[in-house]
Amino acid sequence: MFSGINQLFVRMADHPEMGKLLLRLTFGGLLLFHGQFKVIHGVGWIARLLTQKGLPDFIAYGAYIGEIIAPIMIIIGLFTRPAAFIIAINMLVATLLVKSGDVWHRSDVGAWSLETEALYFLGALVIMLMGAGKYTLVRDTRLQ
């Protein structure tokens, strides 16, 4: 009985290309909120953090690439794998700059303090490994 129910559910829910699209739209869309914040408030605070760590402050402008340009590329399916790689690097740098002291901390409700950062980093890696899929504005010629 459970096997039959499971098989029915698998037949109804087996849409990996739609799953890739949903992942890309959700991931890219949510990351754009972070980019919008940087557009409105600037990246001066990031530049100051970089300077404190002995790094050049112009690196702060990479946040625009990692949080606006790359997410848009992921949403439309243009150079999806390189864009996802850029986001993964962006998240790694952001985490090391802002939250590196939180690796072993948990929130008041028991969540890992780096939960959001981990989701974005690993989500970017998943998109990089899976690619854009079938539903894109720019089609990968290998898929035709």
mmCIF file with all atom_site columns, C-alpha atoms in Angstrom:
data_model
loop_
_atom_site.group_PDB
_atom_site.id
_atom_site.type_symbol
_atom_site.label_atom_id
_atom_site.label_alt_id
_atom_site.label_comp_id
_atom_site.label_asym_id
_atom_site.label_entity_id
_atom_site.label_seq_id
_atom_site.pdbx_PDB_ins_code
_atom_site.Cartn_x
_atom_site.Cartn_y
_atom_site.Cartn_z
_atom_site.occupancy
_atom_site.B_iso_or_equiv
_atom_site.pdbx_formal_charge
_atom_site.auth_seq_id
_atom_site.auth_comp_id
_atom_site.auth_asym_id
_atom_site.auth_atom_id
_atom_site.pdbx_PDB_model_num
ATOM 1   C CA . MET A 1 1   ? 0.000  0.000  0.000   1.00 0.00 ? 1   MET A CA 1
ATOM 2   C CA . PHE A 1 2   ? 2.701  2.505  0.993   1.00 0.00 ? 2   PHE A CA 1
ATOM 3   C CA . SER A 1 3   ? 4.700  1.535  -2.059  1.00 0.00 ? 3   SER A CA 1
ATOM 4   C CA . GLY A 1 4   ? 1.738  2.325  -4.324  1.00 0.00 ? 4   GLY A CA 1
ATOM 5   C CA . ILE A 1 5   ? 1.182  5.694  -2.639  1.00 0.00 ? 5   ILE A CA 1
ATOM 6   C CA . ASN A 1 6   ? 4.871  6.485  -2.961  1.00 0.00 ? 6   ASN A CA 1
ATOM 7   C CA . GLN A 1 7   ? 4.912  5.546  -6.656  1.00 0.00 ? 7   GLN A CA 1
ATOM 8   C CA . LEU A 1 8   ? 1.889  7.754  -7.305  1.00 0.00 ? 8   LEU A CA 1
ATOM 9   C CA . PHE A 1 9   ? 3.529  10.651 -5.478  1.00 0.00 ? 9   PHE A CA 1
ATOM 10  C CA . VAL A 1 10  ? 6.787  10.164 -7.395  1.00 0.00 ? 10  VAL A CA 1
ATOM 11  C CA . ARG A 1 11  ? 4.913  10.194 -10.731 1.00 0.00 ? 11  ARG A CA 1
ATOM 12  C CA . MET A 1 12  ? 3.073  13.373 -9.768  1.00 0.00 ? 12  MET A CA 1
ATOM 13  C CA . ALA A 1 13  ? 6.117  15.195 -8.361  1.00 0.00 ? 13  ALA A CA 1
ATOM 14  C CA . ASP A 1 14  ? 8.845  14.090 -10.792 1.00 0.00 ? 14  ASP A CA 1
ATOM 15  C CA . HIS A 1 15  ? 9.654  17.406 -12.469 1.00 0.00 ? 15  HIS A CA 1
ATOM 16  C CA . PRO A 1 16  ? 13.394 18.055 -12.018 1.00 0.00 ? 16  PRO A CA 1
ATOM 17  C CA . GLU A 1 17  ? 13.492 20.812 -14.641 1.00 0.00 ? 17  GLU A CA 1
ATOM 18  C CA . MET A 1 18  ? 10.696 22.697 -12.892 1.00 0.00 ? 18  MET A CA 1
ATOM 19  C CA . GLY A 1 19  ? 12.567 22.160 -9.613  1.00 0.00 ? 19  GLY A CA 1
ATOM 20  C CA . LYS A 1 20  ? 15.698 23.745 -11.077 1.00 0.00 ? 20  LYS A CA 1
ATOM 21  C CA . LEU A 1 21  ? 13.665 26.717 -12.269 1.00 0.00 ? 21  LEU A CA 1
ATOM 22  C CA . LEU A 1 22  ? 11.985 27.154 -8.884  1.00 0.00 ? 22  LEU A CA 1
ATOM 23  C CA . LEU A 1 23  ? 15.357 26.937 -7.124  1.00 0.00 ? 23  LEU A CA 1
ATOM 24  C CA . ARG A 1 24  ? 16.892 29.527 -9.473  1.00 0.00 ? 24  ARG A CA 1
ATOM 25  C CA . LEU A 1 25  ? 13.969 31.946 -9.147  1.00 0.00 ? 25  LEU A CA 1
ATOM 26  C CA . THR A 1 26  ? 13.778 31.653 -5.360  1.00 0.00 ? 26  THR A CA 1
ATOM 27  C CA . PHE A 1 27  ? 17.516 31.786 -4.766  1.00 0.00 ? 27  PHE A CA 1
ATOM 28  C CA . GLY A 1 28  ? 18.175 34.655 -7.164  1.00 0.00 ? 28  GLY A CA 1
ATOM 29  C CA . GLY A 1 29  ? 15.094 36.592 -6.100  1.00 0.00 ? 29  GLY A CA 1
ATOM 30  C CA . LEU A 1 30  ? 15.883 36.424 -2.395  1.00 0.00 ? 30  LEU A CA 1
ATOM 31  C CA . LEU A 1 31  ? 19.518 37.361 -2.951  1.00 0.00 ? 31  LEU A CA 1
ATOM 32  C CA . LEU A 1 32  ? 18.430 40.446 -4.887  1.00 0.00 ? 32  LEU A CA 1
ATOM 33  C CA . PHE A 1 33  ? 17.027 41.890 -1.639  1.00 0.00 ? 33  PHE A CA 1
ATOM 34  C CA . HIS A 1 34  ? 20.589 41.935 -0.282  1.00 0.00 ? 34  HIS A CA 1
ATOM 35  C CA . GLY A 1 35  ? 21.766 43.639 -3.455  1.00 0.00 ? 35  GLY A CA 1
ATOM 36  C CA . GLN A 1 36  ? 18.986 46.212 -3.252  1.00 0.00 ? 36  GLN A CA 1
ATOM 37  C CA . PHE A 1 37  ? 20.118 47.075 0.279   1.00 0.00 ? 37  PHE A CA 1
ATOM 38  C CA . LYS A 1 38  ? 23.650 47.661 -1.029  1.00 0.00 ? 38  LYS A CA 1
ATOM 39  C CA . VAL A 1 39  ? 22.340 49.907 -3.828  1.00 0.00 ? 39  VAL A CA 1
ATOM 40  C CA . ILE A 1 40  ? 20.334 52.015 -1.370  1.00 0.00 ? 40  ILE A CA 1
ATOM 41  C CA . HIS A 1 41  ? 22.868 52.159 1.478   1.00 0.00 ? 41  HIS A CA 1
ATOM 42  C CA . GLY A 1 42  ? 26.143 51.672 -0.391  1.00 0.00 ? 42  GLY A CA 1
ATOM 43  C CA . VAL A 1 43  ? 29.078 49.417 0.363   1.00 0.00 ? 43  VAL A CA 1
ATOM 44  C CA . GLY A 1 44  ? 31.118 51.841 2.475   1.00 0.00 ? 44  GLY A CA 1
ATOM 45  C CA . TRP A 1 45  ? 30.628 49.722 5.576   1.00 0.00 ? 45  TRP A CA 1
ATOM 46  C CA . ILE A 1 46  ? 32.047 46.724 3.706   1.00 0.00 ? 46  ILE A CA 1
ATOM 47  C CA . ALA A 1 47  ? 34.996 48.802 2.506   1.00 0.00 ? 47  ALA A CA 1
ATOM 48  C CA . ARG A 1 48  ? 35.740 49.759 6.129   1.00 0.00 ? 48  ARG A CA 1
ATOM 49  C CA . LEU A 1 49  ? 35.672 46.100 7.207   1.00 0.00 ? 49  LEU A CA 1
ATOM 50  C CA . LEU A 1 50  ? 38.031 45.183 4.381   1.00 0.00 ? 50  LEU A CA 1
ATOM 51  C CA . THR A 1 51  ? 40.426 47.988 5.316   1.00 0.00 ? 51  THR A CA 1
ATOM 52  C CA . GLN A 1 52  ? 40.410 46.837 8.953   1.00 0.00 ? 52  GLN A CA 1
ATOM 53  C CA . LYS A 1 53  ? 41.441 43.362 7.739   1.00 0.00 ? 53  LYS A CA 1
ATOM 54  C CA . GLY A 1 54  ? 44.259 44.863 5.627   1.00 0.00 ? 54  GLY A CA 1
ATOM 55  C CA . LEU A 1 55  ? 42.489 44.262 2.307   1.00 0.00 ? 55  LEU A CA 1
ATOM 56  C CA . PRO A 1 56  ? 41.892 46.820 -0.454  1.00 0.00 ? 56  PRO A CA 1
ATOM 57  C CA . ASP A 1 57  ? 38.564 48.603 -0.072  1.00 0.00 ? 57  ASP A CA 1
ATOM 58  C CA . PHE A 1 58  ? 37.648 48.359 -3.784  1.00 0.00 ? 58  PHE A CA 1
ATOM 59  C CA . ILE A 1 59  ? 36.811 44.684 -3.188  1.00 0.00 ? 59  ILE A CA 1
ATOM 60  C CA . ALA A 1 60  ? 33.584 45.928 -1.550  1.00 0.00 ? 60  ALA A CA 1
ATOM 61  C CA . TYR A 1 61  ? 32.189 46.696 -5.000  1.00 0.00 ? 61  TYR A CA 1
ATOM 62  C CA . GLY A 1 62  ? 32.216 42.953 -5.674  1.00 0.00 ? 62  GLY A CA 1
ATOM 63  C CA . ALA A 1 63  ? 29.067 42.811 -3.532  1.00 0.00 ? 63  ALA A CA 1
ATOM 64  C CA . TYR A 1 64  ? 27.202 44.433 -6.434  1.00 0.00 ? 64  TYR A CA 1
ATOM 65  C CA . ILE A 1 65  ? 28.382 41.674 -8.754  1.00 0.00 ? 65  ILE A CA 1
ATOM 66  C CA . GLY A 1 66  ? 27.607 38.894 -6.267  1.00 0.00 ? 66  GLY A CA 1
ATOM 67  C CA . GLU A 1 67  ? 24.259 40.245 -5.092  1.00 0.00 ? 67  GLU A CA 1
ATOM 68  C CA . ILE A 1 68  ? 22.785 41.925 -8.179  1.00 0.00 ? 68  ILE A CA 1
ATOM 69  C CA . ILE A 1 69  ? 24.399 40.855 -11.443 1.00 0.00 ? 69  ILE A CA 1
ATOM 70  C CA . ALA A 1 70  ? 24.986 37.175 -10.606 1.00 0.00 ? 70  ALA A CA 1
ATOM 71  C CA . PRO A 1 71  ? 21.475 36.623 -9.145  1.00 0.00 ? 71  PRO A CA 1
ATOM 72  C CA . ILE A 1 72  ? 19.896 38.179 -12.246 1.00 0.00 ? 72  ILE A CA 1
ATOM 73  C CA . MET A 1 73  ? 22.024 35.885 -14.408 1.00 0.00 ? 73  MET A CA 1
ATOM 74  C CA . ILE A 1 74  ? 20.849 32.894 -12.373 1.00 0.00 ? 74  ILE A CA 1
ATOM 75  C CA . ILE A 1 75  ? 17.199 33.952 -12.637 1.00 0.00 ? 75  ILE A CA 1
ATOM 76  C CA . ILE A 1 76  ? 17.331 34.251 -16.431 1.00 0.00 ? 76  ILE A CA 1
ATOM 77  C CA . GLY A 1 77  ? 19.661 31.283 -16.881 1.00 0.00 ? 77  GLY A CA 1
ATOM 78  C CA . LEU A 1 78  ? 22.574 33.180 -18.439 1.00 0.00 ? 78  LEU A CA 1
ATOM 79  C CA . PHE A 1 79  ? 26.012 31.768 -17.529 1.00 0.00 ? 79  PHE A CA 1
ATOM 80  C CA . THR A 1 80  ? 24.293 30.129 -14.573 1.00 0.00 ? 80  THR A CA 1
ATOM 81  C CA . ARG A 1 81  ? 27.209 28.022 -13.386 1.00 0.00 ? 81  ARG A CA 1
ATOM 82  C CA . PRO A 1 82  ? 29.800 30.844 -13.327 1.00 0.00 ? 82  PRO A CA 1
ATOM 83  C CA . ALA A 1 83  ? 27.223 33.166 -11.722 1.00 0.00 ? 83  ALA A CA 1
ATOM 84  C CA . ALA A 1 84  ? 26.556 30.600 -8.995  1.00 0.00 ? 84  ALA A CA 1
ATOM 85  C CA . PHE A 1 85  ? 30.299 30.232 -8.413  1.00 0.00 ? 85  PHE A CA 1
ATOM 86  C CA . ILE A 1 86  ? 30.596 34.021 -8.026  1.00 0.00 ? 86  ILE A CA 1
ATOM 87  C CA . ILE A 1 87  ? 27.784 33.987 -5.459  1.00 0.00 ? 87  ILE A CA 1
ATOM 88  C CA . ALA A 1 88  ? 29.458 31.160 -3.532  1.00 0.00 ? 88  ALA A CA 1
ATOM 89  C CA . ILE A 1 89  ? 32.718 33.143 -3.375  1.00 0.00 ? 89  ILE A CA 1
ATOM 90  C CA . ASN A 1 90  ? 30.793 36.301 -2.425  1.00 0.00 ? 90  ASN A CA 1
ATOM 91  C CA . MET A 1 91  ? 29.077 34.447 0.435   1.00 0.00 ? 91  MET A CA 1
ATOM 92  C CA . LEU A 1 92  ? 32.355 32.977 1.641   1.00 0.00 ? 92  LEU A CA 1
ATOM 93  C CA . VAL A 1 93  ? 34.018 36.416 1.729   1.00 0.00 ? 93  VAL A CA 1
ATOM 94  C CA . ALA A 1 94  ? 30.978 38.025 3.381   1.00 0.00 ? 94  ALA A CA 1
ATOM 95  C CA . THR A 1 95  ? 30.840 35.326 6.047   1.00 0.00 ? 95  THR A CA 1
ATOM 96  C CA . LEU A 1 96  ? 34.549 35.585 6.790   1.00 0.00 ? 96  LEU A CA 1
ATOM 97  C CA . LEU A 1 97  ? 34.305 39.375 7.032   1.00 0.00 ? 97  LEU A CA 1
ATOM 98  C CA . VAL A 1 98  ? 31.159 39.748 9.092   1.00 0.00 ? 98  VAL A CA 1
ATOM 99  C CA . LYS A 1 99  ? 30.345 36.501 10.887  1.00 0.00 ? 99  LYS A CA 1
ATOM 100 C CA . SER A 1 100 ? 33.489 34.421 11.213  1.00 0.00 ? 100 SER A CA 1
ATOM 101 C CA . GLY A 1 101 ? 33.185 34.573 15.009  1.00 0.00 ? 101 GLY A CA 1
ATOM 102 C CA . ASP A 1 102 ? 29.755 32.926 14.880  1.00 0.00 ? 102 ASP A CA 1
ATOM 103 C CA . VAL A 1 103 ? 30.808 29.514 13.583  1.00 0.00 ? 103 VAL A CA 1
ATOM 104 C CA . TRP A 1 104 ? 30.135 27.747 16.887  1.00 0.00 ? 104 TRP A CA 1
ATOM 105 C CA . HIS A 1 105 ? 27.178 29.856 18.024  1.00 0.00 ? 105 HIS A CA 1
ATOM 106 C CA . ARG A 1 106 ? 23.480 29.106 17.997  1.00 0.00 ? 106 ARG A CA 1
ATOM 107 C CA . SER A 1 107 ? 20.496 31.412 18.149  1.00 0.00 ? 107 SER A CA 1
ATOM 108 C CA . ASP A 1 108 ? 17.993 31.607 20.994  1.00 0.00 ? 108 ASP A CA 1
ATOM 109 C CA . VAL A 1 109 ? 15.833 28.998 19.220  1.00 0.00 ? 109 VAL A CA 1
ATOM 110 C CA . GLY A 1 110 ? 18.707 26.593 18.594  1.00 0.00 ? 110 GLY A CA 1
ATOM 111 C CA . ALA A 1 111 ? 19.435 27.488 14.979  1.00 0.00 ? 111 ALA A CA 1
ATOM 112 C CA . TRP A 1 112 ? 23.008 27.717 13.778  1.00 0.00 ? 112 TRP A CA 1
ATOM 113 C CA . SER A 1 113 ? 24.093 31.358 13.597  1.00 0.00 ? 113 SER A CA 1
ATOM 114 C CA . LEU A 1 114 ? 25.416 30.860 10.062  1.00 0.00 ? 114 LEU A CA 1
ATOM 115 C CA . GLU A 1 115 ? 22.290 29.119 8.810   1.00 0.00 ? 115 GLU A CA 1
ATOM 116 C CA . THR A 1 116 ? 21.392 31.757 6.216   1.00 0.00 ? 116 THR A CA 1
ATOM 117 C CA . GLU A 1 117 ? 24.949 32.068 4.982   1.00 0.00 ? 117 GLU A CA 1
ATOM 118 C CA . ALA A 1 118 ? 25.233 28.285 4.687   1.00 0.00 ? 118 ALA A CA 1
ATOM 119 C CA . LEU A 1 119 ? 21.975 28.082 2.724   1.00 0.00 ? 119 LEU A CA 1
ATOM 120 C CA . TYR A 1 120 ? 23.127 30.727 0.258   1.00 0.00 ? 120 TYR A CA 1
ATOM 121 C CA . PHE A 1 121 ? 26.620 29.231 -0.067  1.00 0.00 ? 121 PHE A CA 1
ATOM 122 C CA . LEU A 1 122 ? 25.433 25.645 -0.506  1.00 0.00 ? 122 LEU A CA 1
ATOM 123 C CA . GLY A 1 123 ? 22.502 26.732 -2.688  1.00 0.00 ? 123 GLY A CA 1
ATOM 124 C CA . ALA A 1 124 ? 24.964 28.441 -4.998  1.00 0.00 ? 124 ALA A CA 1
ATOM 125 C CA . LEU A 1 125 ? 27.068 25.283 -5.140  1.00 0.00 ? 125 LEU A CA 1
ATOM 126 C CA . VAL A 1 126 ? 23.985 23.176 -5.933  1.00 0.00 ? 126 VAL A CA 1
ATOM 127 C CA . ILE A 1 127 ? 22.982 25.518 -8.766  1.00 0.00 ? 127 ILE A CA 1
ATOM 128 C CA . MET A 1 128 ? 26.572 25.483 -10.045 1.00 0.00 ? 128 MET A CA 1
ATOM 129 C CA . LEU A 1 129 ? 26.598 21.669 -10.083 1.00 0.00 ? 129 LEU A CA 1
ATOM 130 C CA . MET A 1 130 ? 23.113 21.221 -11.597 1.00 0.00 ? 130 MET A CA 1
ATOM 131 C CA . GLY A 1 131 ? 23.136 24.079 -14.079 1.00 0.00 ? 131 GLY A CA 1
ATOM 132 C CA . ALA A 1 132 ? 20.195 26.138 -15.249 1.00 0.00 ? 132 ALA A CA 1
ATOM 133 C CA . GLY A 1 133 ? 18.128 23.311 -16.613 1.00 0.00 ? 133 GLY A CA 1
ATOM 134 C CA . LYS A 1 134 ? 15.650 23.442 -19.465 1.00 0.00 ? 134 LYS A CA 1
ATOM 135 C CA . TYR A 1 135 ? 13.741 26.630 -18.660 1.00 0.00 ? 135 TYR A CA 1
ATOM 136 C CA . THR A 1 136 ? 16.005 29.588 -19.378 1.00 0.00 ? 136 THR A CA 1
ATOM 137 C CA . LEU A 1 137 ? 16.043 32.674 -21.536 1.00 0.00 ? 137 LEU A CA 1
ATOM 138 C CA . VAL A 1 138 ? 19.411 31.621 -22.911 1.00 0.00 ? 138 VAL A CA 1
ATOM 139 C CA . ARG A 1 139 ? 19.488 27.941 -23.811 1.00 0.00 ? 139 ARG A CA 1
ATOM 140 C CA . ASP A 1 140 ? 22.599 25.790 -23.324 1.00 0.00 ? 140 ASP A CA 1
ATOM 141 C CA . THR A 1 141 ? 23.358 24.247 -26.721 1.00 0.00 ? 141 THR A CA 1
ATOM 142 C CA . ARG A 1 142 ? 24.242 20.913 -25.079 1.00 0.00 ? 142 ARG A CA 1
ATOM 143 C CA . LEU A 1 143 ? 20.602 20.529 -24.023 1.00 0.00 ? 143 LEU A CA 1
ATOM 144 C CA . GLN A 1 144 ? 19.186 20.722 -27.554 1.00 0.00 ? 144 GLN A CA 1
#
